[in-house]
């Protein structure tokens, strides 16, 4: 019996090997060789970008002293801007606390520390320089500082590229000081464009799978030509590489050179993200209408029904879901918001801001960026009147400086 079992085993082994042709085995070997060759391919592009920019990227050291005498130190990265004069681009949260406050959560509740002063230093190679804050835009998380007593020959300014030319799968590079490890250089690919999480007031992120860690914030995101197209600001700490970078289109040099930037006041908010629908095209369900009611407080069923159809993400004709969800009435100062004065209402579906098409609430925020305080501009919208009657309207708005609370 054992002899028979042995003969069967030998037969099966020979049968398996007979299925593998010489061509198959050679193809397998070739595949292994190709994979080994791939790993040996030099990234000459990346090497050049690193060499060209190793004198452009710096470590930033920030020291905050609070009103109670407490001090904290933290850091990030930055890079020399082609504007010169020692100017360094970075992100706002590397150099300034939001509202100048630091909140400590504990079992006994929250303790709020108020910042009294900031001190800055930048490290480039073996040299350390004092620095000063030039400007910050907290709403888009960008900032600029200046290295003091540094000579032009001591550093090299980076080149700036156009983030609008980026495409999904383009190769990108990051450089910075994760965990204080200066000059760390990593590579990845663009995995998303025009992303927003609604964590900051202004977002238009470049998403990539590049590897960054705490300390990389403020460092540059290079395109394949070695040009800075973004500033690295966020990374998912769990679940793989997911990095968000502020595009250079949101880095307003003129505004930053003027100091801390407070954005103009429109006084309204619109739906940033659309929501998945329970119903099918042109047939919204009760849950869809209930969701829109919660956002707009429109109590006319016919109007809600039409608004649900116009903003349905499953409808190929849907161009915008920038539905107004908030209109600020009046501040404590007694000042009415520009949106209120212009007659905007909750439930209005905005189509254009100052001639620019908008798709959602984030587009509205971005569209008002370059409109100065005091300038009158037009908002084109659809207002759904009682009975579900759509009315195309154009209203005129003038942005104001936001009053103190």
Coordinates of N, CA and C in Angstrom, one line a residue, residues 153-315:
X153 N 24.3 84.9 -0.2 CA 25.1 83.8 -0.6 C 25.0 82.6 0.3
X154 N 24.3 82.7 1.4 CA 24.2 81.6 2.4 C 23.0 80.7 2.1
X155 N 22.1 81.1 1.2 CA 21.0 80.3 0.9 C 20.6 80.4 -0.6
X156 N 19.7 79.5 -1.0 CA 19.3 79.5 -2.4 C 17.7 79.5 -2.4
X157 N 17.2 80.4 -3.2 CA 15.7 80.5 -3.2 C 15.2 79.4 -4.1
X158 N 14.0 78.8 -3.7 CA 13.4 77.8 -4.6 C 12.6 78.4 -5.7
X159 N 12.3 77.6 -6.7 CA 11.5 78.1 -7.8 C 10.1 77.7 -7.6
X160 N 9.1 78.6 -8.1 CA 7.7 78.3 -7.9 C 7.1 77.9 -9.2
X161 N 6.3 76.8 -9.2 CA 5.6 76.3 -10.4 C 4.1 76.5 -10.3
X162 N 3.4 76.1 -11.3 CA 2.0 76.2 -11.4 C 1.2 75.0 -11.0
X163 N 0.6 74.9 -9.8 CA -0.1 73.7 -9.3 C -1.3 73.3 -10.2
X164 N -1.8 74.3 -11.0 CA -2.9 74.0 -11.9 C -2.5 73.0 -13.0
X165 N -1.2 72.9 -13.3 CA -0.7 72.0 -14.3 C -0.6 70.5 -13.8
X166 N -0.7 70.3 -12.5 CA -0.6 69.0 -11.9 C -1.7 68.1 -12.4
X167 N -1.4 66.8 -12.6 CA -2.3 65.8 -13.0 C -2.2 64.6 -12.0
X168 N -3.3 63.8 -11.9 CA -3.3 62.6 -11.1 C -2.2 61.7 -11.6
X169 N -1.4 61.1 -10.7 CA -0.3 60.2 -10.9 C 1.0 60.9 -11.3
X170 N 1.0 62.3 -11.3 CA 2.3 63.0 -11.5 C 3.2 62.7 -10.3
X171 N 4.5 62.6 -10.6 CA 5.5 62.4 -9.5 C 5.7 63.7 -8.8
X172 N 5.8 63.7 -7.4 CA 6.0 64.8 -6.6 C 7.1 64.5 -5.5
X173 N 7.7 65.5 -5.0 CA 8.7 65.3 -4.0 C 8.5 66.2 -2.8
X174 N 8.9 65.8 -1.6 CA 8.8 66.6 -0.4 C 10.1 66.7 0.3
X175 N 10.3 67.8 1.0 CA 11.6 68.0 1.7 C 11.3 68.7 3.0
X176 N 11.9 68.3 4.1 CA 11.6 68.9 5.3 C 12.4 68.3 6.5
X177 N 11.8 68.5 7.7 CA 12.5 68.0 8.9 C 11.6 67.2 9.8
X178 N 11.1 66.0 9.3 CA 10.3 65.2 10.2 C 11.0 64.8 11.4
X179 N 10.4 65.0 12.6 CA 11.0 64.7 13.9 C 12.4 65.3 14.0
X180 N 12.6 66.4 13.4 CA 13.8 67.1 13.5 C 14.9 66.6 12.6
X181 N 14.6 65.7 11.7 CA 15.6 65.1 10.8 C 15.7 66.0 9.6
X182 N 16.6 66.9 9.6 CA 16.7 67.9 8.6 C 17.0 67.3 7.2
X183 N 16.5 68.0 6.2 CA 16.8 67.6 4.8 C 16.3 66.2 4.4
X184 N 15.3 65.7 5.1 CA 14.7 64.5 4.6 C 13.9 64.7 3.3
X185 N 14.2 63.8 2.4 CA 13.7 63.9 1.0 C 12.9 62.7 0.6
X186 N 11.6 62.9 0.3 CA 10.7 61.7 -0.1 C 10.0 61.9 -1.4
X187 N 9.5 60.8 -2.0 CA 8.9 60.9 -3.3 C 7.6 60.2 -3.3
X188 N 6.7 60.6 -4.1 CA 5.4 60.0 -4.2 C 4.7 60.5 -5.4
X189 N 3.3 60.2 -5.5 CA 2.6 60.6 -6.7 C 1.3 61.4 -6.2
X190 N 0.8 62.3 -7.1 CA -0.4 63.0 -6.9 C -1.6 62.0 -6.9
X191 N -2.4 62.0 -5.9 CA -3.5 61.1 -5.8 C -4.8 61.8 -5.8
X192 N -4.9 63.1 -5.7 CA -6.1 63.8 -5.8 C -5.8 65.3 -5.9
X193 N -6.8 66.0 -6.5 CA -6.7 67.5 -6.7 C -7.9 68.2 -6.2
X194 N -7.8 69.4 -5.9 CA -9.0 70.2 -5.4 C -9.7 69.6 -4.3
X195 N -9.0 69.1 -3.3 CA -9.6 68.4 -2.2 C -10.0 69.4 -1.1
X196 N -11.0 69.1 -0.3 CA -11.3 69.9 0.8 C -12.0 69.0 1.9
X197 N -11.6 69.3 3.2 CA -12.2 68.5 4.3 C -13.1 69.5 5.2
X198 N -13.0 70.8 4.8 CA -13.7 71.8 5.6 C -13.2 71.9 7.0
X199 N -11.8 71.7 7.2 CA -11.2 71.9 8.4 C -10.7 73.3 8.6
X200 N -10.3 73.9 7.5 CA -9.9 75.3 7.4 C -10.9 76.1 6.6
X201 N -11.0 77.4 6.7 CA -12.0 78.2 6.0 C -11.7 78.1 4.5
X202 N -10.4 78.1 4.1 CA -10.1 78.0 2.7 C -9.3 76.8 2.4
X203 N -9.8 75.9 1.6 CA -9.1 74.7 1.2 C -9.2 74.4 -0.3
X204 N -8.1 74.0 -0.8 CA -8.1 73.5 -2.2 C -6.9 72.6 -2.4
X205 N -6.8 71.6 -1.5 CA -5.6 70.8 -1.3 C -5.2 70.0 -2.5
X206 N -3.9 69.8 -2.6 CA -3.3 68.8 -3.5 C -3.1 67.5 -2.6
X207 N -3.6 66.4 -3.0 CA -3.5 65.2 -2.2 C -2.4 64.3 -2.9
X208 N -1.5 63.7 -2.1 CA -0.5 62.8 -2.6 C -0.2 61.7 -1.6
X209 N 0.5 60.7 -2.1 CA 0.8 59.5 -1.2 C 2.3 59.6 -0.7
X210 N 2.8 60.8 -0.8 CA 4.2 61.0 -0.4 C 4.3 60.8 1.2
X211 N 5.4 60.5 1.6 CA 5.6 60.2 3.1 C 6.1 61.5 3.8
X212 N 5.3 62.0 4.7 CA 5.7 63.1 5.6 C 5.3 62.7 7.0
X213 N 5.9 63.4 8.0 CA 5.6 63.2 9.4 C 5.7 64.5 10.1
X214 N 5.3 64.6 11.5 CA 5.4 65.8 12.2 C 6.8 66.4 12.1
X215 N 6.8 67.7 11.7 CA 8.0 68.4 11.4 C 8.2 68.8 10.0
X216 N 7.4 68.1 9.1 CA 7.4 68.4 7.7 C 6.5 69.6 7.3
X217 N 5.6 69.9 8.3 CA 4.7 71.0 8.0 C 5.4 72.3 7.6
X218 N 4.9 72.9 6.5 CA 5.5 74.1 6.0 C 6.6 73.8 4.9
X219 N 7.0 72.6 4.8 CA 8.0 72.2 3.8 C 7.4 72.3 2.4
X220 N 8.2 72.3 1.3 CA 7.7 72.4 0.0 C 7.3 71.0 -0.6
X221 N 6.4 71.1 -1.5 CA 6.0 70.0 -2.4 C 6.5 70.4 -3.8
X222 N 7.4 69.6 -4.3 CA 8.0 69.9 -5.6 C 7.3 69.1 -6.7
X223 N 7.2 69.7 -7.9 CA 6.8 68.9 -9.1 C 8.0 68.3 -9.7
X224 N 7.8 67.5 -10.8 CA 8.9 66.8 -11.5 C 9.9 67.8 -12.1
X225 N 9.6 69.0 -12.2 CA 10.5 70.0 -12.7 C 11.3 70.7 -11.6
X226 N 11.1 70.3 -10.3 CA 11.8 70.9 -9.2 C 11.2 72.2 -8.8
X227 N 10.0 72.5 -9.2 CA 9.3 73.8 -8.8 C 8.4 73.5 -7.6
X228 N 8.3 74.5 -6.7 CA 7.4 74.3 -5.6 C 6.0 74.6 -6.1
X229 N 5.1 73.6 -5.9 CA 3.7 73.8 -6.3 C 2.8 73.8 -5.1
X230 N 3.3 73.4 -3.9 CA 2.4 73.4 -2.7 C 3.3 73.4 -1.5
X231 N 2.6 73.7 -0.3 CA 3.2 73.7 1.0 C 2.5 72.6 1.8
X232 N 3.3 71.6 2.3 CA 2.7 70.5 3.0 C 2.2 70.9 4.4
X233 N 0.9 70.5 4.6 CA 0.3 71.0 5.9 C -0.3 69.9 6.7
X234 N -0.8 68.8 6.1 CA -1.5 67.7 6.8 C -1.1 66.4 6.3
X235 N -1.1 65.4 7.3 CA -0.8 64.0 6.9 C -1.7 63.1 7.8
X236 N -2.2 62.0 7.2 CA -3.0 61.1 8.0 C -1.9 60.3 8.8
X237 N -2.1 60.2 10.1 CA -1.2 59.5 11.0 C -1.4 58.0 11.0
X238 N -2.6 57.6 10.6 CA -2.9 56.2 10.5 C -3.6 55.9 9.2
X239 N -3.4 54.7 8.7 CA -4.1 54.2 7.5 C -3.4 54.5 6.2
X240 N -2.0 54.6 6.3 CA -1.3 54.8 5.1 C -1.0 56.2 4.8
X241 N -0.3 56.4 3.6 CA 0.2 57.8 3.2 C -1.0 58.6 2.6
X242 N -1.4 59.6 3.2 CA -2.3 60.6 2.7 C -1.9 61.9 3.1
X243 N -1.4 62.7 2.2 CA -0.8 64.0 2.5 C -1.6 65.1 1.8
X244 N -1.8 66.2 2.5 CA -2.5 67.3 1.9 C -1.6 68.5 1.9
X245 N -1.5 69.2 0.7 CA -0.7 70.4 0.6 C -1.5 71.6 0.0
X246 N -1.2 72.7 0.6 CA -1.9 74.0 0.1 C -1.2 74.3 -1.2
X247 N -2.0 74.5 -2.2 CA -1.4 74.9 -3.5 C -0.9 76.3 -3.5
X248 N 0.1 76.6 -4.3 CA 0.7 78.0 -4.3 C -0.2 79.0 -4.8
X249 N -1.4 78.6 -5.4 CA -2.4 79.6 -5.8 C -3.0 80.3 -4.6
X250 N -2.9 79.6 -3.4 CA -3.5 80.2 -2.2 C -2.4 81.0 -1.4
X251 N -1.2 81.0 -1.9 CA -0.1 81.7 -1.2 C 0.0 83.1 -1.8
X252 N -0.7 84.1 -1.2 CA -0.8 85.4 -1.7 C 0.4 86.3 -1.1
X253 N 1.4 86.4 -1.9 CA 2.6 87.1 -1.4 C 2.4 88.5 -1.0
X254 N 1.6 89.3 -1.8 CA 1.3 90.7 -1.4 C 0.6 90.8 -0.1
X255 N -0.4 89.9 0.1 CA -1.1 90.0 1.4 C -0.2 89.6 2.5
X256 N 0.6 88.6 2.4 CA 1.4 88.1 3.5 C 2.5 89.2 3.9
X257 N 2.9 89.9 2.9 CA 3.9 91.0 3.2 C 3.3 92.1 4.0
X258 N 2.0 92.2 4.0 CA 1.3 93.3 4.7 C 1.0 93.0 6.2
X259 N 1.3 91.7 6.6 CA 1.1 91.4 8.0 C 0.0 90.3 8.1
X260 N -0.6 90.2 9.3 CA -1.7 89.2 9.5 C -2.9 89.6 8.7
X261 N -3.4 88.7 7.9 CA -4.4 89.0 6.9 C -5.8 88.5 7.5
X262 N -6.7 89.4 7.6 CA -8.1 89.1 8.0 C -8.9 89.2 6.7
X263 N -9.5 88.1 6.3 CA -10.3 88.0 5.1 C -11.5 88.9 5.1
X264 N -11.9 89.4 3.9 CA -13.2 90.2 3.8 C -14.4 89.4 4.3
X265 N -15.4 90.2 4.7 CA -16.6 89.6 5.3 C -17.7 89.6 4.4
X266 N -18.2 88.4 4.0 CA -19.4 88.2 3.2 C -20.6 88.0 4.1
X267 N -20.4 87.1 5.1 CA -21.5 86.9 6.1 C -22.5 85.9 5.6
X268 N -22.1 84.8 4.9 CA -23.0 83.7 4.6 C -22.1 82.5 4.4
X269 N -22.8 81.3 4.5 CA -22.2 80.1 4.2 C -23.1 79.3 3.3
X270 N -22.5 78.4 2.4 CA -23.2 77.6 1.5 C -22.7 76.1 1.7
X271 N -23.5 75.2 1.3 CA -23.2 73.8 1.4 C -21.9 73.4 0.7
X272 N -20.9 73.0 1.5 CA -19.6 72.7 1.0 C -19.6 71.3 0.4
X273 N -20.1 70.4 1.1 CA -20.1 69.0 0.6 C -21.6 68.6 0.3
X274 N -21.8 68.0 -0.8 CA -23.1 67.4 -1.1 C -23.3 66.2 -0.3
X275 N -24.5 65.7 -0.3 CA -24.8 64.5 0.5 C -25.4 63.4 -0.4
X276 N -25.1 62.1 -0.1 CA -25.7 61.0 -0.9 C -27.2 61.0 -0.7
X277 N -27.9 60.6 -1.8 CA -29.3 60.7 -1.8 C -29.9 59.2 -1.7
X278 N -31.0 59.2 -1.1 CA -31.8 57.9 -1.0 C -32.6 57.6 -2.2
X279 N -33.1 58.7 -2.8 CA -33.9 58.5 -4.0 C -33.1 58.4 -5.3
X280 N -33.8 58.2 -6.4 CA -33.1 58.1 -7.7 C -33.3 59.4 -8.4
X281 N -32.8 59.6 -9.6 CA -32.8 60.8 -10.3 C -34.3 61.3 -10.5
X282 N -34.5 62.6 -10.1 CA -35.8 63.3 -10.2 C -36.8 62.7 -9.3
X283 N -36.5 61.7 -8.4 CA -37.4 61.2 -7.5 C -36.8 61.1 -6.1
X284 N -36.6 62.3 -5.5 CA -36.0 62.3 -4.1 C -37.0 61.7 -3.1
X285 N -36.4 61.1 -2.1 CA -37.2 60.5 -1.0 C -37.4 61.4 0.1
X286 N -38.2 61.0 1.1 CA -38.5 61.9 2.2 C -37.2 62.2 3.0
X287 N -36.3 61.3 3.1 CA -35.0 61.5 3.8 C -34.2 62.6 3.2
X288 N -34.2 62.7 1.8 CA -33.5 63.7 1.1 C -34.1 65.1 1.4
X289 N -35.4 65.1 1.4 CA -36.1 66.4 1.7 C -35.8 66.9 3.1
X290 N -35.8 65.9 4.0 CA -35.6 66.2 5.4 C -34.2 66.8 5.6
X291 N -33.2 66.2 4.9 CA -31.8 66.7 5.0 C -31.7 68.1 4.5
X292 N -32.4 68.4 3.4 CA -32.3 69.8 2.9 C -33.1 70.7 3.8
X293 N -34.2 70.3 4.4 CA -34.9 71.1 5.3 C -34.0 71.5 6.5
X294 N -33.3 70.6 7.0 CA -32.4 70.8 8.2 C -31.3 71.9 7.8
X295 N -30.9 71.9 6.5 CA -29.9 72.8 6.1 C -30.4 74.2 5.7
X296 N -31.7 74.3 5.2 CA -32.2 75.5 4.7 C -33.4 76.1 5.4
X297 N -34.1 75.2 6.1 CA -35.4 75.6 6.8 C -36.5 76.0 5.8
X298 N -36.4 75.6 4.6 CA -37.5 75.8 3.6 C -38.6 74.9 4.0
X299 N -39.8 75.5 4.3 CA -40.9 74.6 4.8 C -42.0 74.4 3.7
X300 N -41.7 74.8 2.5 CA -42.6 74.6 1.4 C -42.2 73.3 0.7
X301 N -43.1 72.2 0.7 CA -42.7 70.9 0.1 C -42.3 71.0 -1.4
X302 N -43.0 71.8 -2.2 CA -42.7 71.9 -3.6 C -41.4 72.5 -3.8
X303 N -41.0 73.5 -3.0 CA -39.7 74.2 -3.2 C -38.6 73.2 -2.8
X304 N -38.8 72.5 -1.7 CA -37.8 71.5 -1.3 C -37.6 70.4 -2.3
X305 N -38.7 70.0 -2.9 CA -38.6 69.0 -4.0 C -37.8 69.4 -5.2
X306 N -38.0 70.7 -5.6 CA -37.3 71.2 -6.8 C -35.8 71.4 -6.4
X307 N -35.6 71.9 -5.2 CA -34.2 72.1 -4.7 C -33.4 70.7 -4.7
X308 N -34.1 69.7 -4.2 CA -33.5 68.4 -4.1 C -33.2 67.9 -5.5
X309 N -34.0 68.1 -6.5 CA -33.7 67.7 -7.9 C -32.6 68.5 -8.5
X310 N -32.5 69.8 -8.2 CA -31.5 70.6 -8.8 C -30.1 70.3 -8.3
X311 N -30.0 69.8 -7.1 CA -28.7 69.6 -6.4 C -28.4 68.1 -6.3
X312 N -29.2 67.2 -6.9 CA -28.9 65.8 -6.8 C -27.6 65.4 -7.5
X313 N -26.7 64.8 -6.7 CA -25.4 64.5 -7.3 C -25.4 63.4 -8.3
X314 N -26.6 62.6 -8.4 CA -26.7 61.6 -9.3 C -27.3 62.1 -10.7
X315 N -27.6 63.4 -10.7 CA -28.1 64.0 -11.9 C -27.0 64.6 -12.7

